[in-house]
Amino acid sequence: MNVKKLVNFAIISFAAVAILAACGNNPDSSSASAGENKDGVTVVKVAYDQASKPMSYIDEKGNATGYDVEVMKLVDEALEDYEFQYVGTTSDDLLIGVEQGKYDVGVKNAFWTEERTQKYIFPQQFLGLSSAGIVLKKENEQIKNLSDFASAGFKLAPIAANNAQYTVIAEYNEKNPNNPVNLKAGEEFSVDVVQWVNEGRVDGGVIIEGAFNGQVLTEGGPYYNLKDDVVYNEFAVIKTWPLFNKKQQQFADAYDQAIAEIKETDALRKLSVEFYGKDLFEVLDTVER
């Protein structure tokens, strides 16, 4: 080996050692990744939809919060053998990421569907409850439920077929073949239903109460200016679930044990009031889905 090659080799070797040393001194790189054991504790990645206030979002201090996230924090406290790492992302990435194992579990105000059982583990214990309803123009506030909406012959905002809200309406249509809602699948996961209703493009759209409150009734919300022009009429309260990767059955079982114990307290009721403004658990006995 000539001198030039020898010098180059020495420089490359020194650089590699320096990089390795730097990584070793980086506190972020030394933390365990999902699935690894850290001092006997299993680190798991918990994905959450970071733009789904009040269910899951990032607060003004940059912290993960929302009903779903805070419940998972309670589960984390109860599970000494696990450490949760929260990862904010989009709804679509969460679904794909949990399915592919990028994340161990995801929370996004998720409803149960048969199709989703093929991709994820649904635990035995649900996470919370969500109010689902229709956003309408004020002049149509007499439309109180899906039956009224269908009877009026109103046009519903399209819903992506892979959105669980689509399944909810489809299930209603199956039970009511003589008075079905005109349901059409959209290309996007969801459309801006408040804007569509306001513009008259549709007569109504399915929306979660928490999202409606955040967009319309909260000062500073994107449609706060429409608070006197549109209304929200609830048609169902639906259970919501965390979605576990198919290889995380042991983790899902641990979650079940922890959340069952938490439900023996009033912790979830308090979180419901804090984030939704009411105790949705009061109607749990009437929840069909």
PDB file of C-alpha atoms in Angstrom:
ATOM      1  CA  MET A   1       0.000   0.000   0.000  1.00  0.00           C
ATOM      2  CA  ASN A   2       1.527   3.357  -1.040  1.00  0.00           C
ATOM      3  CA  VAL A   3       1.715   6.345   1.294  1.00  0.00           C
ATOM      4  CA  LYS A   4      -1.265   8.127  -0.271  1.00  0.00           C
ATOM      5  CA  LYS A   5      -3.536   5.105   0.129  1.00  0.00           C
ATOM      6  CA  LEU A   6      -2.300   4.555   3.655  1.00  0.00           C
ATOM      7  CA  VAL A   7      -3.115   8.162   4.615  1.00  0.00           C
ATOM      8  CA  ASN A   8      -6.585   7.944   3.044  1.00  0.00           C
ATOM      9  CA  PHE A   9      -7.288   4.708   4.885  1.00  0.00           C
ATOM     10  CA  ALA A  10      -6.208   6.272   8.175  1.00  0.00           C
ATOM     11  CA  ILE A  11      -8.452   9.302   7.607  1.00  0.00           C
ATOM     12  CA  ILE A  12     -11.495   7.143   6.780  1.00  0.00           C
ATOM     13  CA  SER A  13     -10.885   4.915   9.782  1.00  0.00           C
ATOM     14  CA  PHE A  14     -10.546   7.895  12.112  1.00  0.00           C
ATOM     15  CA  ALA A  15     -13.779   9.424  10.742  1.00  0.00           C
ATOM     16  CA  ALA A  16     -15.678   6.183  11.276  1.00  0.00           C
ATOM     17  CA  VAL A  17     -14.476   5.941  14.863  1.00  0.00           C
ATOM     18  CA  ALA A  18     -15.441   9.568  15.462  1.00  0.00           C
ATOM     19  CA  ILE A  19     -18.941   9.006  14.108  1.00  0.00           C
ATOM     20  CA  LEU A  20     -19.439   5.934  16.271  1.00  0.00           C
ATOM     21  CA  ALA A  21     -18.198   7.816  19.299  1.00  0.00           C
ATOM     22  CA  ALA A  22     -20.551  10.703  18.594  1.00  0.00           C
ATOM     23  CA  CYS A  23     -23.508   8.338  18.289  1.00  0.00           C
ATOM     24  CA  GLY A  24     -22.572   6.742  21.548  1.00  0.00           C
ATOM     25  CA  ASN A  25     -22.637  10.134  23.268  1.00  0.00           C
ATOM     26  CA  ASN A  26     -25.993  11.128  21.716  1.00  0.00           C
ATOM     27  CA  PRO A  27     -28.742  10.553  24.309  1.00  0.00           C
ATOM     28  CA  ASP A  28     -31.375  10.097  21.599  1.00  0.00           C
ATOM     29  CA  SER A  29     -29.465   7.374  19.786  1.00  0.00           C
ATOM     30  CA  SER A  30     -28.831   5.458  22.982  1.00  0.00           C
ATOM     31  CA  SER A  31     -32.531   5.149  23.853  1.00  0.00           C
ATOM     32  CA  ALA A  32     -34.153   1.847  23.060  1.00  0.00           C
ATOM     33  CA  SER A  33     -36.331   1.617  19.962  1.00  0.00           C
ATOM     34  CA  ALA A  34     -39.738  -0.058  19.830  1.00  0.00           C
ATOM     35  CA  GLY A  35     -39.661  -3.705  20.818  1.00  0.00           C
ATOM     36  CA  GLU A  36     -36.273  -3.549  22.488  1.00  0.00           C
ATOM     37  CA  ASN A  37     -35.770  -4.132  26.174  1.00  0.00           C
ATOM     38  CA  LYS A  38     -34.500  -1.212  28.181  1.00  0.00           C
ATOM     39  CA  ASP A  39     -33.537  -2.240  31.713  1.00  0.00           C
ATOM     40  CA  GLY A  40     -36.116  -5.012  31.541  1.00  0.00           C
ATOM     41  CA  VAL A  41     -38.779  -2.665  30.178  1.00  0.00           C
ATOM     42  CA  THR A  42     -40.261  -3.085  26.700  1.00  0.00           C
ATOM     43  CA  VAL A  43     -40.358   0.167  24.765  1.00  0.00           C
ATOM     44  CA  VAL A  44     -43.365   0.495  22.452  1.00  0.00           C
ATOM     45  CA  LYS A  45     -44.248   3.138  19.900  1.00  0.00           C
ATOM     46  CA  VAL A  46     -47.700   4.651  20.311  1.00  0.00           C
ATOM     47  CA  ALA A  47     -48.811   6.557  17.216  1.00  0.00           C
ATOM     48  CA  TYR A  48     -51.502   9.206  17.511  1.00  0.00           C
ATOM     49  CA  ASP A  49     -53.264  11.435  15.010  1.00  0.00           C
ATOM     50  CA  GLN A  50     -51.709  14.776  15.867  1.00  0.00           C
ATOM     51  CA  ALA A  51     -54.459  16.836  14.198  1.00  0.00           C
ATOM     52  CA  SER A  52     -57.588  15.313  15.714  1.00  0.00           C
ATOM     53  CA  LYS A  53     -58.456  17.628  18.596  1.00  0.00           C
ATOM     54  CA  PRO A  54     -59.848  16.883  21.167  1.00  0.00           C
ATOM     55  CA  MET A  55     -59.221  13.146  20.689  1.00  0.00           C
ATOM     56  CA  SER A  56     -55.500  13.417  19.987  1.00  0.00           C
ATOM     57  CA  TYR A  57     -53.355  16.417  19.183  1.00  0.00           C
ATOM     58  CA  ILE A  58     -50.273  18.454  20.110  1.00  0.00           C
ATOM     59  CA  ASP A  59     -50.863  21.179  22.691  1.00  0.00           C
ATOM     60  CA  GLU A  60     -49.380  24.682  22.705  1.00  0.00           C
ATOM     61  CA  LYS A  61     -46.312  23.380  24.557  1.00  0.00           C
ATOM     62  CA  GLY A  62     -45.626  20.738  21.937  1.00  0.00           C
ATOM     63  CA  ASN A  63     -46.850  17.818  24.066  1.00  0.00           C
ATOM     64  CA  ALA A  64     -49.051  14.944  22.964  1.00  0.00           C
ATOM     65  CA  THR A  65     -52.502  15.141  24.536  1.00  0.00           C
ATOM     66  CA  GLY A  66     -56.210  14.597  23.904  1.00  0.00           C
ATOM     67  CA  TYR A  67     -58.633  12.039  25.285  1.00  0.00           C
ATOM     68  CA  ASP A  68     -57.091   9.036  23.518  1.00  0.00           C
ATOM     69  CA  VAL A  69     -53.535  10.015  24.398  1.00  0.00           C
ATOM     70  CA  GLU A  70     -54.307  10.724  28.053  1.00  0.00           C
ATOM     71  CA  VAL A  71     -56.002   7.338  28.435  1.00  0.00           C
ATOM     72  CA  MET A  72     -52.921   5.662  26.988  1.00  0.00           C
ATOM     73  CA  LYS A  73     -50.798   7.590  29.470  1.00  0.00           C
ATOM     74  CA  LEU A  74     -52.864   6.063  32.275  1.00  0.00           C
ATOM     75  CA  VAL A  75     -52.287   2.629  30.752  1.00  0.00           C
ATOM     76  CA  ASP A  76     -48.567   3.364  30.549  1.00  0.00           C
ATOM     77  CA  GLU A  77     -48.494   4.253  34.260  1.00  0.00           C
ATOM     78  CA  ALA A  78     -50.226   0.970  35.090  1.00  0.00           C
ATOM     79  CA  LEU A  79     -47.831  -1.175  33.023  1.00  0.00           C
ATOM     80  CA  GLU A  80     -44.472  -1.282  34.766  1.00  0.00           C
ATOM     81  CA  ASP A  81     -43.003  -3.584  32.121  1.00  0.00           C
ATOM     82  CA  TYR A  82     -43.670  -1.140  29.275  1.00  0.00           C
ATOM     83  CA  GLU A  83     -42.502   2.323  28.326  1.00  0.00           C
ATOM     84  CA  PHE A  84     -44.618   4.249  25.821  1.00  0.00           C
ATOM     85  CA  GLN A  85     -43.046   6.505  23.202  1.00  0.00           C
ATOM     86  CA  TYR A  86     -45.628   8.773  21.571  1.00  0.00           C
ATOM     87  CA  VAL A  87     -45.292   9.533  17.866  1.00  0.00           C
ATOM     88  CA  GLY A  88     -47.487  12.206  16.308  1.00  0.00           C
ATOM     89  CA  THR A  89     -48.487  11.514  12.722  1.00  0.00           C
ATOM     90  CA  THR A  90     -51.336  11.654  10.219  1.00  0.00           C
ATOM     91  CA  SER A  91     -54.377   9.399  10.255  1.00  0.00           C
ATOM     92  CA  ASP A  92     -53.331   7.607   7.074  1.00  0.00           C
ATOM     93  CA  ASP A  93     -49.738   7.058   8.194  1.00  0.00           C
ATOM     94  CA  LEU A  94     -50.980   5.752  11.548  1.00  0.00           C
ATOM     95  CA  LEU A  95     -53.135   3.105   9.884  1.00  0.00           C
ATOM     96  CA  ILE A  96     -50.412   2.029   7.481  1.00  0.00           C
ATOM     97  CA  GLY A  97     -47.679   2.247  10.115  1.00  0.00           C
ATOM     98  CA  VAL A  98     -49.461   0.082  12.680  1.00  0.00           C
ATOM     99  CA  GLU A  99     -50.346  -2.487  10.030  1.00  0.00           C
ATOM    100  CA  GLN A 100     -46.741  -2.702   8.828  1.00  0.00           C
ATOM    101  CA  GLY A 101     -45.170  -2.676  12.303  1.00  0.00           C
ATOM    102  CA  LYS A 102     -43.702   0.825  12.158  1.00  0.00           C
ATOM    103  CA  TYR A 103     -45.808   1.520  15.261  1.00  0.00           C
ATOM    104  CA  ASP A 104     -46.905  -1.003  17.886  1.00  0.00           C
ATOM    105  CA  VAL A 105     -50.281   0.618  18.543  1.00  0.00           C
ATOM    106  CA  GLY A 106     -52.180   3.624  17.273  1.00  0.00           C
ATOM    107  CA  VAL A 107     -54.981   5.812  18.625  1.00  0.00           C
ATOM    108  CA  LYS A 108     -57.164   7.971  16.378  1.00  0.00           C
ATOM    109  CA  ASN A 109     -60.718   7.794  17.723  1.00  0.00           C
ATOM    110  CA  ALA A 110     -60.941   4.524  15.771  1.00  0.00           C
ATOM    111  CA  PHE A 111     -64.227   2.648  15.304  1.00  0.00           C
ATOM    112  CA  TRP A 112     -64.438  -1.133  14.966  1.00  0.00           C
ATOM    113  CA  THR A 113     -64.984  -2.565  11.502  1.00  0.00           C
ATOM    114  CA  GLU A 114     -64.795  -6.126  10.211  1.00  0.00           C
ATOM    115  CA  GLU A 115     -62.257  -5.055   7.598  1.00  0.00           C
ATOM    116  CA  ARG A 116     -59.961  -3.637  10.251  1.00  0.00           C
ATOM    117  CA  THR A 117     -59.930  -6.902  12.184  1.00  0.00           C
ATOM    118  CA  GLN A 118     -58.028  -8.381   9.241  1.00  0.00           C
ATOM    119  CA  LYS A 119     -55.253  -5.818   9.648  1.00  0.00           C
ATOM    120  CA  TYR A 120     -55.091  -5.075  13.372  1.00  0.00           C
ATOM    121  CA  ILE A 121     -55.617  -6.597  16.780  1.00  0.00           C
ATOM    122  CA  PHE A 122     -58.664  -5.167  18.504  1.00  0.00           C
ATOM    123  CA  PRO A 123     -58.271  -5.686  22.262  1.00  0.00           C
ATOM    124  CA  GLN A 124     -61.108  -6.908  24.469  1.00  0.00           C
ATOM    125  CA  GLN A 125     -61.483  -3.527  26.165  1.00  0.00           C
ATOM    126  CA  PHE A 126     -62.536  -0.403  24.273  1.00  0.00           C
ATOM    127  CA  LEU A 127     -60.704   2.888  24.844  1.00  0.00           C
ATOM    128  CA  GLY A 128     -63.518   5.411  25.008  1.00  0.00           C
ATOM    129  CA  LEU A 129     -66.733   6.679  23.459  1.00  0.00           C
ATOM    130  CA  SER A 130     -67.328   9.094  20.630  1.00  0.00           C
ATOM    131  CA  SER A 131     -70.408  11.045  19.615  1.00  0.00           C
ATOM    132  CA  ALA A 132     -71.130  10.770  15.888  1.00  0.00           C
ATOM    133  CA  GLY A 133     -73.583  13.085  14.199  1.00  0.00           C
ATOM    134  CA  ILE A 134     -74.577  15.054  11.139  1.00  0.00           C
ATOM    135  CA  VAL A 135     -73.568  18.635  10.441  1.00  0.00           C
ATOM    136  CA  LEU A 136     -76.396  20.558   8.782  1.00  0.00           C
ATOM    137  CA  LYS A 137     -77.344  24.076   7.912  1.00  0.00           C
ATOM    138  CA  LYS A 138     -79.301  25.795  10.668  1.00  0.00           C
ATOM    139  CA  GLU A 139     -82.420  25.775   8.490  1.00  0.00           C
ATOM    140  CA  ASN A 140     -82.343  21.954   8.488  1.00  0.00           C
ATOM    141  CA  GLU A 141     -81.858  21.426  12.212  1.00  0.00           C
ATOM    142  CA  GLN A 142     -85.127  19.456  12.362  1.00  0.00           C
ATOM    143  CA  ILE A 143     -83.181  16.523  10.859  1.00  0.00           C
ATOM    144  CA  LYS A 144     -82.306  14.687  14.070  1.00  0.00           C
ATOM    145  CA  ASN A 145     -81.035  11.300  12.872  1.00  0.00           C
ATOM    146  CA  LEU A 146     -80.153   9.167   9.856  1.00  0.00           C
ATOM    147  CA  SER A 147     -83.770   8.148   9.339  1.00  0.00           C
ATOM    148  CA  ASP A 148     -84.847  11.793   9.074  1.00  0.00           C
ATOM    149  CA  PHE A 149     -81.951  12.515   6.733  1.00  0.00           C
ATOM    150  CA  ALA A 150     -82.858   9.622   4.443  1.00  0.00           C
ATOM    151  CA  SER A 151     -86.585  10.440   4.440  1.00  0.00           C
ATOM    152  CA  ALA A 152     -85.833  14.012   3.395  1.00  0.00           C
ATOM    153  CA  GLY A 153     -83.890  12.726   0.400  1.00  0.00           C
ATOM    154  CA  PHE A 154     -80.895  14.782   1.438  1.00  0.00           C
ATOM    155  CA  LYS A 155     -77.455  14.494  -0.125  1.00  0.00           C
ATOM    156  CA  LEU A 156     -74.662  13.269   2.171  1.00  0.00           C
ATOM    157  CA  ALA A 157     -71.036  14.326   1.845  1.00  0.00           C
ATOM    158  CA  PRO A 158     -69.005  11.458   0.352  1.00  0.00           C
ATOM    159  CA  ILE A 159     -67.029   9.274   2.753  1.00  0.00           C
ATOM    160  CA  ALA A 160     -63.999   7.196   1.787  1.00  0.00           C
ATOM    161  CA  ALA A 161     -64.829   3.502   1.803  1.00  0.00           C
ATOM    162  CA  ASN A 162     -61.893   2.814   4.139  1.00  0.00           C
ATOM    163  CA  ASN A 163     -63.207   5.344   6.658  1.00  0.00           C
ATOM    164  CA  ALA A 164     -65.093   3.675   9.522  1.00  0.00           C
ATOM    165  CA  GLN A 165     -67.786   6.366   9.233  1.00  0.00           C
ATOM    166  CA  TYR A 166     -68.665   4.853   5.850  1.00  0.00           C
ATOM    167  CA  THR A 167     -69.207   1.506   7.555  1.00  0.00           C
ATOM    168  CA  VAL A 168     -71.508   3.093  10.150  1.00  0.00           C
ATOM    169  CA  ILE A 169     -73.776   4.516   7.449  1.00  0.00           C
ATOM    170  CA  ALA A 170     -73.603   1.303   5.427  1.00  0.00           C
ATOM    171  CA  GLU A 171     -74.722  -0.665   8.489  1.00  0.00           C
ATOM    172  CA  TYR A 172     -77.685   1.689   8.927  1.00  0.00           C
ATOM    173  CA  ASN A 173     -78.648   1.127   5.266  1.00  0.00           C
ATOM    174  CA  GLU A 174     -78.495  -2.644   5.692  1.00  0.00           C
ATOM    175  CA  LYS A 175     -80.896  -2.411   8.638  1.00  0.00           C
ATOM    176  CA  ASN A 176     -83.163   0.059   6.845  1.00  0.00           C
ATOM    177  CA  PRO A 177     -83.398  -1.034   3.209  1.00  0.00           C
ATOM    178  CA  ASN A 178     -86.667   0.869   2.727  1.00  0.00           C
ATOM    179  CA  ASN A 179     -85.215   4.175   3.899  1.00  0.00           C
ATOM    180  CA  PRO A 180     -81.495   4.216   3.058  1.00  0.00           C
ATOM    181  CA  VAL A 181     -79.145   7.174   3.171  1.00  0.00           C
ATOM    182  CA  ASN A 182     -77.722   8.031  -0.239  1.00  0.00           C
ATOM    183  CA  LEU A 183     -74.175   6.915   0.549  1.00  0.00           C
ATOM    184  CA  LYS A 184     -71.350   7.543  -1.895  1.00  0.00           C
ATOM    185  CA  ALA A 185     -67.696   6.660  -1.479  1.00  0.00           C
ATOM    186  CA  GLY A 186     -65.196   9.476  -1.800  1.00  0.00           C
ATOM    187  CA  GLU A 187     -61.627   9.235  -3.004  1.00  0.00           C
ATOM    188  CA  GLU A 188     -60.148  10.962   0.036  1.00  0.00           C
ATOM    189  CA  PHE A 189     -60.206   9.575   3.582  1.00  0.00           C
ATOM    190  CA  SER A 190     -62.434  12.470   4.582  1.00  0.00           C
ATOM    191  CA  VAL A 191     -63.733  15.699   3.126  1.00  0.00           C
ATOM    192  CA  ASP A 192     -64.187  19.074   4.786  1.00  0.00           C
ATOM    193  CA  VAL A 193     -67.839  18.457   5.628  1.00  0.00           C
ATOM    194  CA  VAL A 194     -68.452  21.782   7.376  1.00  0.00           C
ATOM    195  CA  GLN A 195     -67.279  23.709   4.335  1.00  0.00           C
ATOM    196  CA  TRP A 196     -69.195  21.461   1.941  1.00  0.00           C
ATOM    197  CA  VAL A 197     -72.420  21.941   3.899  1.00  0.00           C
ATOM    198  CA  ASN A 198     -71.900  25.690   4.154  1.00  0.00           C
ATOM    199  CA  GLU A 199     -71.312  25.960   0.406  1.00  0.00           C
ATOM    200  CA  GLY A 200     -74.432  23.919  -0.323  1.00  0.00           C
ATOM    201  CA  ARG A 201     -72.499  21.196  -2.119  1.00  0.00           C
ATOM    202  CA  VAL A 202     -74.228  18.680   0.161  1.00  0.00           C
ATOM    203  CA  ASP A 203     -77.098  18.826   2.649  1.00  0.00           C
ATOM    204  CA  GLY A 204     -75.166  17.193   5.459  1.00  0.00           C
ATOM    205  CA  GLY A 205     -72.057  15.310   6.428  1.00  0.00           C
ATOM    206  CA  VAL A 206     -71.020  12.826   9.094  1.00  0.00           C
ATOM    207  CA  ILE A 207     -68.728  14.316  11.703  1.00  0.00           C
ATOM    208  CA  ILE A 208     -67.499  13.569  15.209  1.00  0.00           C
ATOM    209  CA  GLU A 209     -68.835  15.956  17.842  1.00  0.00           C
ATOM    210  CA  GLY A 210     -65.369  16.705  19.163  1.00  0.00           C
ATOM    211  CA  ALA A 211     -64.222  17.724  15.692  1.00  0.00           C
ATOM    212  CA  PHE A 212     -67.337  19.855  15.167  1.00  0.00           C
ATOM    213  CA  ASN A 213     -66.839  21.622  18.483  1.00  0.00           C
ATOM    214  CA  GLY A 214     -63.184  22.272  17.723  1.00  0.00           C
ATOM    215  CA  GLN A 215     -63.833  23.583  14.217  1.00  0.00           C
ATOM    216  CA  VAL A 216     -67.071  25.503  14.742  1.00  0.00           C
ATOM    217  CA  LEU A 217     -67.843  26.217  18.390  1.00  0.00           C
ATOM    218  CA  THR A 218     -64.366  26.974  19.686  1.00  0.00           C
ATOM    219  CA  GLU A 219     -63.210  30.568  19.307  1.00  0.00           C
ATOM    220  CA  GLY A 220     -60.289  30.535  16.923  1.00  0.00           C
ATOM    221  CA  GLY A 221     -61.556  27.407  15.156  1.00  0.00           C
ATOM    222  CA  PRO A 222     -61.407  27.453  11.332  1.00  0.00           C
ATOM    223  CA  TYR A 223     -65.217  27.760  11.059  1.00  0.00           C
ATOM    224  CA  TYR A 224     -66.013  29.713  14.186  1.00  0.00           C
ATOM    225  CA  ASN A 225     -67.620  32.308  11.908  1.00  0.00           C
ATOM    226  CA  LEU A 226     -70.255  29.681  11.010  1.00  0.00           C
ATOM    227  CA  LYS A 227     -71.293  28.898  14.586  1.00  0.00           C
ATOM    228  CA  ASP A 228     -74.754  30.430  13.986  1.00  0.00           C
ATOM    229  CA  ASP A 229     -75.163  28.939  10.516  1.00  0.00           C
ATOM    230  CA  VAL A 230     -74.570  25.206  11.024  1.00  0.00           C
ATOM    231  CA  VAL A 231     -75.652  22.689  13.665  1.00  0.00           C
ATOM    232  CA  TYR A 232     -74.547  19.282  14.901  1.00  0.00           C
ATOM    233  CA  ASN A 233     -77.167  16.598  15.564  1.00  0.00           C
ATOM    234  CA  GLU A 234     -75.950  13.390  17.199  1.00  0.00           C
ATOM    235  CA  PHE A 235     -77.244  10.109  15.811  1.00  0.00           C
ATOM    236  CA  ALA A 236     -75.079   7.639  17.752  1.00  0.00           C
ATOM    237  CA  VAL A 237     -72.497   7.183  20.490  1.00  0.00           C
ATOM    238  CA  ILE A 238     -69.866   4.684  19.378  1.00  0.00           C
ATOM    239  CA  LYS A 239     -67.063   2.861  21.172  1.00  0.00           C
ATOM    240  CA  THR A 240     -63.517   3.726  20.120  1.00  0.00           C
ATOM    241  CA  TRP A 241     -60.491   1.441  20.159  1.00  0.00           C
ATOM    242  CA  PRO A 242     -56.695   1.388  20.043  1.00  0.00           C
ATOM    243  CA  LEU A 243     -55.370  -0.504  17.024  1.00  0.00           C
ATOM    244  CA  PHE A 244     -52.539  -2.951  17.755  1.00  0.00           C
ATOM    245  CA  ASN A 245     -50.095  -4.418  15.269  1.00  0.00           C
ATOM    246  CA  LYS A 246     -50.874  -8.075  14.565  1.00  0.00           C
ATOM    247  CA  LYS A 247     -47.675  -9.207  16.286  1.00  0.00           C
ATOM    248  CA  GLN A 248     -48.469  -7.344  19.508  1.00  0.00           C
ATOM    249  CA  GLN A 249     -50.949  -9.740  21.133  1.00  0.00           C
ATOM    250  CA  GLN A 250     -49.001  -9.811  24.401  1.00  0.00           C
ATOM    251  CA  PHE A 251     -49.002  -6.022  24.510  1.00  0.00           C
ATOM    252  CA  ALA A 252     -52.727  -5.942  23.718  1.00  0.00           C
ATOM    253  CA  ASP A 253     -53.397  -8.393  26.561  1.00  0.00           C
ATOM    254  CA  ALA A 254     -51.418  -6.195  28.952  1.00  0.00           C
ATOM    255  CA  TYR A 255     -53.440  -3.190  27.808  1.00  0.00           C
ATOM    256  CA  ASP A 256     -56.678  -5.097  28.462  1.00  0.00           C
ATOM    257  CA  GLN A 257     -55.700  -5.871  32.022  1.00  0.00           C
ATOM    258  CA  ALA A 258     -54.625  -2.293  32.710  1.00  0.00           C
ATOM    259  CA  ILE A 259     -57.622  -0.546  31.140  1.00  0.00           C
ATOM    260  CA  ALA A 260     -60.062  -2.881  32.884  1.00  0.00           C
ATOM    261  CA  GLU A 261     -58.627  -1.791  36.213  1.00  0.00           C
ATOM    262  CA  ILE A 262     -58.710   1.869  35.177  1.00  0.00           C
ATOM    263  CA  LYS A 263     -62.397   1.533  34.280  1.00  0.00           C
ATOM    264  CA  GLU A 264     -63.094   0.560  37.875  1.00  0.00           C
ATOM    265  CA  THR A 265     -62.267   4.191  38.750  1.00  0.00           C
ATOM    266  CA  ASP A 266     -63.837   7.404  37.433  1.00  0.00           C
ATOM    267  CA  ALA A 267     -60.674   8.385  35.533  1.00  0.00           C
ATOM    268  CA  LEU A 268     -62.155   7.883  32.058  1.00  0.00           C
ATOM    269  CA  ARG A 269     -65.310   9.779  32.965  1.00  0.00           C
ATOM    270  CA  LYS A 270     -63.194  12.720  34.106  1.00  0.00           C
ATOM    271  CA  LEU A 271     -61.210  12.679  30.871  1.00  0.00           C
ATOM    272  CA  SER A 272     -64.448  12.559  28.875  1.00  0.00           C
ATOM    273  CA  VAL A 273     -65.699  15.679  30.641  1.00  0.00           C
ATOM    274  CA  GLU A 274     -62.323  17.393  30.279  1.00  0.00           C
ATOM    275  CA  PHE A 275     -61.954  16.829  26.545  1.00  0.00           C
ATOM    276  CA  TYR A 276     -65.546  16.409  25.306  1.00  0.00           C
ATOM    277  CA  GLY A 277     -67.360  18.622  27.754  1.00  0.00           C
ATOM    278  CA  LYS A 278     -69.632  15.807  28.931  1.00  0.00           C
ATOM    279  CA  ASP A 279     -69.538  12.326  30.417  1.00  0.00           C
ATOM    280  CA  LEU A 280     -70.235  10.066  27.434  1.00  0.00           C
ATOM    281  CA  PHE A 281     -70.089   7.039  29.730  1.00  0.00           C
ATOM    282  CA  GLU A 282     -73.490   8.022  31.095  1.00  0.00           C
ATOM    283  CA  VAL A 283     -75.078   6.510  27.956  1.00  0.00           C
ATOM    284  CA  LEU A 284     -72.817   3.441  27.790  1.00  0.00           C
ATOM    285  CA  ASP A 285     -75.746   1.090  28.493  1.00  0.00           C
ATOM    286  CA  THR A 286     -77.466   2.278  25.295  1.00  0.00           C
ATOM    287  CA  VAL A 287     -74.410   2.044  23.032  1.00  0.00           C
ATOM    288  CA  GLU A 288     -75.006  -0.551  20.333  1.00  0.00           C
ATOM    289  CA  ARG A 289     -71.722  -0.396  18.476  1.00  0.00           C
TER     290      ARG A 289
END
